Amino acid sequence: MAQKVEKLKGIIFDKDGTLFDYAQVWETILKEGIALTFNSMGKQHHQTAKQAMLSLMGIDEKGQCIPRGLVFTHRRVQILRRFLLYCIRYRVNAIKAIKGYNRSVKHSEVLLNEKLKQMDFSVQQRLFRRLKEEGYHIGVITSDNASSTNLFLSLMGLEKMVDFIASRDSNYRRKPHSEAFNAFCTQAGINPSQVAMVGDTFTDMLFAKRAQSGYRIAVLTGSNDRRRLERLSDVVYEDISFLDTDKRLFPAQ
């Protein structure tokens, strides 16, 4: 006898690369940040090193996401090792680069505000409204900071439909540890098996697996790493718009 599929009552989204195409939003921001960083080091003419830095972060010359990019990696040791190797290869002072990057981050919210106001998020808004109409509890668990996360959700028109937010500033251990997932379940009063997880990285899917999520959905608008995502996900979609026709999320359609 086939096992009965449990009804889903909650859904958790990653933010960057999941709720929107990562490169579409962040390419301009990262390029500006890298330019500011190199200017602060007096290396504004080092175009090869700038492009290599963008590729290291996760966006190639064509504006496409690179699966091995640091922004899609959650292993701190690996991030530090690859960053230091980059600094050695391109003769970049690591301390100055980090300080310059931190200064550029403070400026990024101004650029983000301008960028997001120009974008159409009607697909995401319709999806979230439909999920709420179906009675779903909605959570967003991200590695971004609280200020940036709130800015995104506000400008995307989603903030009033999100019931739970866990960011880098929250007192939860980072993905793939399941602590934030469990907190969402506790707040919503539901079991992990009743929660769908939507993410764009292998870490998101590992996070969902460790939390014993009932349904793991991967999208290709972030890390674009289909091969690894297929290993842990139940389904892989090109982007978030495909959720609208997903029969596990909306079985009555």
PDB file of N, CA, C and O in Angstrom, residues 162-194:
ATOM      1  N   VAL A 162       4.745  37.373   5.274  1.00  0.00           N
ATOM      2  CA  VAL A 162       5.758  36.491   5.867  1.00  0.00           C
ATOM      3  C   VAL A 162       5.554  36.426   7.373  1.00  0.00           C
ATOM      4  O   VAL A 162       5.516  37.451   8.049  1.00  0.00           O
ATOM      5  N   ASP A 163       5.432  35.213   7.892  1.00  0.00           N
ATOM      6  CA  ASP A 163       5.147  35.007   9.314  1.00  0.00           C
ATOM      7  C   ASP A 163       6.399  34.835  10.169  1.00  0.00           C
ATOM      8  O   ASP A 163       6.350  35.030  11.386  1.00  0.00           O
ATOM      9  N   PHE A 164       7.507  34.467   9.534  1.00  0.00           N
ATOM     10  CA  PHE A 164       8.720  34.143  10.291  1.00  0.00           C
ATOM     11  C   PHE A 164       9.941  34.518   9.457  1.00  0.00           C
ATOM     12  O   PHE A 164      10.004  34.210   8.271  1.00  0.00           O
ATOM     13  N   ILE A 165      10.901  35.208  10.089  1.00  0.00           N
ATOM     14  CA  ILE A 165      12.143  35.578   9.410  1.00  0.00           C
ATOM     15  C   ILE A 165      13.327  35.205  10.295  1.00  0.00           C
ATOM     16  O   ILE A 165      13.354  35.524  11.483  1.00  0.00           O
ATOM     17  N   ALA A 166      14.295  34.511   9.709  1.00  0.00           N
ATOM     18  CA  ALA A 166      15.561  34.232  10.392  1.00  0.00           C
ATOM     19  C   ALA A 166      16.679  34.694   9.468  1.00  0.00           C
ATOM     20  O   ALA A 166      16.762  34.254   8.321  1.00  0.00           O
ATOM     21  N   SER A 167      17.511  35.612   9.957  1.00  0.00           N
ATOM     22  CA  SER A 167      18.605  36.161   9.158  1.00  0.00           C
ATOM     23  C   SER A 167      19.936  35.901   9.862  1.00  0.00           C
ATOM     24  O   SER A 167      19.989  35.253  10.911  1.00  0.00           O
ATOM     25  N   ARG A 168      20.997  36.439   9.286  1.00  0.00           N
ATOM     26  CA  ARG A 168      22.326  36.284   9.860  1.00  0.00           C
ATOM     27  C   ARG A 168      22.389  36.844  11.282  1.00  0.00           C
ATOM     28  O   ARG A 168      23.144  36.356  12.119  1.00  0.00           O
ATOM     29  N   ASP A 169      21.571  37.854  11.557  1.00  0.00           N
ATOM     30  CA  ASP A 169      21.594  38.499  12.870  1.00  0.00           C
ATOM     31  C   ASP A 169      20.764  37.772  13.917  1.00  0.00           C
ATOM     32  O   ASP A 169      20.830  38.108  15.106  1.00  0.00           O
ATOM     33  N   SER A 170      19.969  36.808  13.482  1.00  0.00           N
ATOM     34  CA  SER A 170      19.133  36.069  14.431  1.00  0.00           C
ATOM     35  C   SER A 170      20.012  35.149  15.286  1.00  0.00           C
ATOM     36  O   SER A 170      21.119  34.783  14.904  1.00  0.00           O
ATOM     37  N   ASN A 171      19.482  34.753  16.416  1.00  0.00           N
ATOM     38  CA  ASN A 171      20.265  33.911  17.327  1.00  0.00           C
ATOM     39  C   ASN A 171      20.104  32.424  17.022  1.00  0.00           C
ATOM     40  O   ASN A 171      20.019  31.597  17.930  1.00  0.00           O
ATOM     41  N   TYR A 172      20.082  32.103  15.744  1.00  0.00           N
ATOM     42  CA  TYR A 172      19.987  30.710  15.321  1.00  0.00           C
ATOM     43  C   TYR A 172      21.286  30.311  14.645  1.00  0.00           C
ATOM     44  O   TYR A 172      21.926  31.122  13.976  1.00  0.00           O
ATOM     45  N   ARG A 173      21.653  29.049  14.796  1.00  0.00           N
ATOM     46  CA  ARG A 173      22.821  28.569  14.064  1.00  0.00           C
ATOM     47  C   ARG A 173      22.500  28.546  12.567  1.00  0.00           C
ATOM     48  O   ARG A 173      21.373  28.308  12.164  1.00  0.00           O
ATOM     49  N   ARG A 174      23.519  28.808  11.774  1.00  0.00           N
ATOM     50  CA  ARG A 174      23.299  28.985  10.343  1.00  0.00           C
ATOM     51  C   ARG A 174      23.000  27.672   9.621  1.00  0.00           C
ATOM     52  O   ARG A 174      23.373  26.594  10.078  1.00  0.00           O
ATOM     53  N   LYS A 175      22.332  27.792   8.487  1.00  0.00           N
ATOM     54  CA  LYS A 175      22.118  26.629   7.625  1.00  0.00           C
ATOM     55  C   LYS A 175      23.475  25.992   7.305  1.00  0.00           C
ATOM     56  O   LYS A 175      24.448  26.723   7.122  1.00  0.00           O
ATOM     57  N   PRO A 176      23.549  24.663   7.249  1.00  0.00           N
ATOM     58  CA  PRO A 176      22.439  23.704   7.220  1.00  0.00           C
ATOM     59  C   PRO A 176      21.955  23.199   8.586  1.00  0.00           C
ATOM     60  O   PRO A 176      21.219  22.224   8.629  1.00  0.00           O
ATOM     61  N   HIS A 177      22.384  23.829   9.686  1.00  0.00           N
ATOM     62  CA  HIS A 177      21.836  23.429  10.976  1.00  0.00           C
ATOM     63  C   HIS A 177      20.339  23.726  10.980  1.00  0.00           C
ATOM     64  O   HIS A 177      19.894  24.752  10.481  1.00  0.00           O
ATOM     65  N   SER A 178      19.554  22.831  11.564  1.00  0.00           N
ATOM     66  CA  SER A 178      18.091  22.907  11.456  1.00  0.00           C
ATOM     67  C   SER A 178      17.422  23.787  12.516  1.00  0.00           C
ATOM     68  O   SER A 178      16.189  23.838  12.585  1.00  0.00           O
ATOM     69  N   GLU A 179      18.201  24.507  13.323  1.00  0.00           N
ATOM     70  CA  GLU A 179      17.629  25.251  14.441  1.00  0.00           C
ATOM     71  C   GLU A 179      16.561  26.256  14.002  1.00  0.00           C
ATOM     72  O   GLU A 179      15.475  26.341  14.598  1.00  0.00           O
ATOM     73  N   ALA A 180      16.826  27.046  12.953  1.00  0.00           N
ATOM     74  CA  ALA A 180      15.857  28.046  12.497  1.00  0.00           C
ATOM     75  C   ALA A 180      14.612  27.374  11.924  1.00  0.00           C
ATOM     76  O   ALA A 180      13.485  27.852  12.115  1.00  0.00           O
ATOM     77  N   PHE A 181      14.801  26.264  11.242  1.00  0.00           N
ATOM     78  CA  PHE A 181      13.672  25.500  10.691  1.00  0.00           C
ATOM     79  C   PHE A 181      12.766  25.027  11.827  1.00  0.00           C
ATOM     80  O   PHE A 181      11.532  25.168  11.767  1.00  0.00           O
ATOM     81  N   ASN A 182      13.371  24.498  12.861  1.00  0.00           N
ATOM     82  CA  ASN A 182      12.597  24.009  14.002  1.00  0.00           C
ATOM     83  C   ASN A 182      11.860  25.139  14.709  1.00  0.00           C
ATOM     84  O   ASN A 182      10.730  24.959  15.182  1.00  0.00           O
ATOM     85  N   ALA A 183      12.494  26.322  14.767  1.00  0.00           N
ATOM     86  CA  ALA A 183      11.842  27.480  15.387  1.00  0.00           C
ATOM     87  C   ALA A 183      10.610  27.892  14.590  1.00  0.00           C
ATOM     88  O   ALA A 183       9.573  28.261  15.168  1.00  0.00           O
ATOM     89  N   PHE A 184      10.719  27.841  13.279  1.00  0.00           N
ATOM     90  CA  PHE A 184       9.559  28.136  12.419  1.00  0.00           C
ATOM     91  C   PHE A 184       8.420  27.159  12.711  1.00  0.00           C
ATOM     92  O   PHE A 184       7.258  27.570  12.862  1.00  0.00           O
ATOM     93  N   CYS A 185       8.743  25.884  12.788  1.00  0.00           N
ATOM     94  CA  CYS A 185       7.725  24.862  13.051  1.00  0.00           C
ATOM     95  C   CYS A 185       7.059  25.070  14.410  1.00  0.00           C
ATOM     96  O   CYS A 185       5.836  24.940  14.544  1.00  0.00           O
ATOM     97  N   THR A 186       7.859  25.402  15.403  1.00  0.00           N
ATOM     98  CA  THR A 186       7.326  25.640  16.746  1.00  0.00           C
ATOM     99  C   THR A 186       6.369  26.826  16.742  1.00  0.00           C
ATOM    100  O   THR A 186       5.276  26.766  17.323  1.00  0.00           O
ATOM    101  N   GLN A 187       6.769  27.918  16.084  1.00  0.00           N
ATOM    102  CA  GLN A 187       5.915  29.100  16.022  1.00  0.00           C
ATOM    103  C   GLN A 187       4.607  28.811  15.295  1.00  0.00           C
ATOM    104  O   GLN A 187       3.532  29.259  15.716  1.00  0.00           O
ATOM    105  N   ALA A 188       4.692  28.035  14.213  1.00  0.00           N
ATOM    106  CA  ALA A 188       3.501  27.736  13.411  1.00  0.00           C
ATOM    107  C   ALA A 188       2.665  26.610  14.005  1.00  0.00           C
ATOM    108  O   ALA A 188       1.499  26.436  13.631  1.00  0.00           O
ATOM    109  N   GLY A 189       3.246  25.835  14.923  1.00  0.00           N
ATOM    110  CA  GLY A 189       2.535  24.712  15.517  1.00  0.00           C
ATOM    111  C   GLY A 189       2.344  23.556  14.561  1.00  0.00           C
ATOM    112  O   GLY A 189       1.297  22.885  14.581  1.00  0.00           O
ATOM    113  N   ILE A 190       3.345  23.312  13.724  1.00  0.00           N
ATOM    114  CA  ILE A 190       3.264  22.226  12.741  1.00  0.00           C
ATOM    115  C   ILE A 190       4.535  21.379  12.811  1.00  0.00           C
ATOM    116  O   ILE A 190       5.538  21.777  13.407  1.00  0.00           O
ATOM    117  N   ASN A 191       4.489  20.200  12.190  1.00  0.00           N
ATOM    118  CA  ASN A 191       5.629  19.295  12.163  1.00  0.00           C
ATOM    119  C   ASN A 191       6.524  19.581  10.957  1.00  0.00           C
ATOM    120  O   ASN A 191       6.029  20.056   9.914  1.00  0.00           O
ATOM    121  N   PRO A 192       7.815  19.281  11.016  1.00  0.00           N
ATOM    122  CA  PRO A 192       8.709  19.472   9.876  1.00  0.00           C
ATOM    123  C   PRO A 192       8.223  18.763   8.609  1.00  0.00           C
ATOM    124  O   PRO A 192       8.419  19.258   7.496  1.00  0.00           O
ATOM    125  N   SER A 193       7.587  17.618   8.792  1.00  0.00           N
ATOM    126  CA  SER A 193       7.080  16.857   7.640  1.00  0.00           C
ATOM    127  C   SER A 193       5.940  17.577   6.931  1.00  0.00           C
ATOM    128  O   SER A 193       5.550  17.202   5.824  1.00  0.00           O
ATOM    129  N   GLN A 194       5.401  18.621   7.561  1.00  0.00           N
ATOM    130  CA  GLN A 194       4.317  19.400   6.954  1.00  0.00           C
ATOM    131  C   GLN A 194       4.831  20.690   6.317  1.00  0.00           C
ATOM    132  O   GLN A 194       4.045  21.550   5.939  1.00  0.00           O
TER     133      GLN A 194
END
